[in-house]
Coordinates of C-alpha atoms in Angstrom, one line a residue:
X254 CA 0.3 5.3 -8.2
X255 CA -2.3 4.9 -7.0
X256 CA -4.5 8.8 -5.9
X257 CA -5.8 8.2 -2.0
X258 CA -8.4 10.4 -0.2
X259 CA -7.7 8.7 3.9
X260 CA -10.6 10.4 5.8
X261 CA -10.5 10.4 10.3
X262 CA -10.3 11.6 12.4
X263 CA -9.0 10.4 16.4
X264 CA -5.5 9.5 16.8
X265 CA -5.6 5.9 15.8
X266 CA -5.7 6.3 12.3
X267 CA -2.7 8.3 12.2
X268 CA -0.7 5.1 11.6
X269 CA -2.3 4.3 8.6
X270 CA -1.9 7.5 7.3
X271 CA 2.3 7.5 7.6
X272 CA 2.2 3.8 6.2
X273 CA -0.4 5.6 3.4
X274 CA 1.7 8.4 3.1
X275 CA 4.9 5.8 2.4
X276 CA 4.0 4.3 -0.1
X277 CA 0.9 6.0 -2.3
X278 CA 0.5 9.3 -3.4
X279 CA -2.1 10.9 -0.1
X280 CA -4.0 13.1 -2.8
X281 CA -5.5 15.3 0.4
X282 CA -7.2 14.5 4.0
X283 CA -10.3 14.2 5.0
X284 CA -11.2 15.2 8.5
X285 CA -13.5 16.5 10.9
X286 CA -13.4 20.4 11.4
X287 CA -11.9 21.7 14.6
X288 CA -13.2 21.9 17.5
X289 CA -13.2 23.6 20.6
X290 CA -11.1 21.1 23.5
X291 CA -10.3 21.5 27.1
X292 CA -11.4 23.9 30.1
X293 CA -11.1 27.2 27.8
X294 CA -12.3 25.4 24.5
X295 CA -9.4 25.9 22.3
X296 CA -10.2 25.0 19.2
X297 CA -8.4 22.6 18.6
X298 CA -7.2 19.8 15.3
X299 CA -7.5 16.2 14.9
X300 CA -4.9 14.1 15.5
X301 CA -5.4 13.2 11.9
X302 CA -4.8 16.7 10.9
X303 CA -1.9 17.4 12.6
X304 CA 0.0 14.1 11.0
X305 CA -1.3 15.6 7.4
X306 CA -0.4 19.0 7.7
X307 CA 2.9 17.7 9.4
X308 CA 3.4 15.5 5.5
X309 CA 2.0 18.1 3.4
X310 CA -0.9 16.5 2.7
X311 CA -3.8 18.8 1.6
X312 CA -6.8 18.9 4.0
X313 CA -10.7 19.6 4.2
X314 CA -12.6 19.8 6.9
X315 CA -16.3 19.9 6.0
X316 CA -19.2 20.1 8.6
X317 CA -21.1 18.3 6.2
X318 CA -20.9 16.2 2.9
X319 CA -22.8 18.0 1.6
X320 CA -23.7 17.8 -2.6
X321 CA -20.8 21.1 -3.0
X322 CA -18.6 19.1 -1.5
X323 CA -18.7 16.0 -3.1
X324 CA -18.8 17.7 -6.3
X325 CA -16.1 19.3 -5.5
X326 CA -13.7 16.0 -4.8
X327 CA -14.9 14.2 -8.1
X328 CA -13.8 17.1 -9.8
X329 CA -10.4 16.4 -8.5
X330 CA -10.4 13.1 -9.0
X331 CA -9.6 10.3 -6.7
X332 CA -8.8 6.7 -7.2
X333 CA -9.6 5.1 -3.9
X334 CA -11.2 6.2 -0.3
X335 CA -9.8 4.3 2.4
X336 CA -11.6 5.9 6.1
X337 CA -10.4 5.0 9.3
X338 CA -12.2 6.4 12.2
X339 CA -14.3 9.6 10.2
X340 CA -17.6 9.0 11.8
X341 CA -19.4 10.7 8.9
X342 CA -21.2 8.2 7.0
X343 CA -20.8 9.2 2.5
X344 CA -23.5 9.4 0.9
X345 CA -23.8 6.0 -2.4
X346 CA -23.1 9.5 -4.7
X347 CA -19.9 10.5 -3.1
X348 CA -18.7 6.5 -2.8
X349 CA -20.1 6.0 -6.9

């Protein structure tokens, strides 16, 4: 079974995450950090994070994709990265 890292943030990415989780090993979900929302600026998780937690998939929420995070992800080892409306640009060394 492929070990997949999924990257996404908005609700439109949730069905894709669910479909992947049904048939593959999604080893982690990469999503943007929780953000203040609404009038009271309540810290709110992304829809993808909520879904990942419901599916018991580990969630990673780096502020930026720096060298430390890239090294950690490479050490964890994954077969492929699937991204859907993530909102950040991956550096070449992360994709290699």
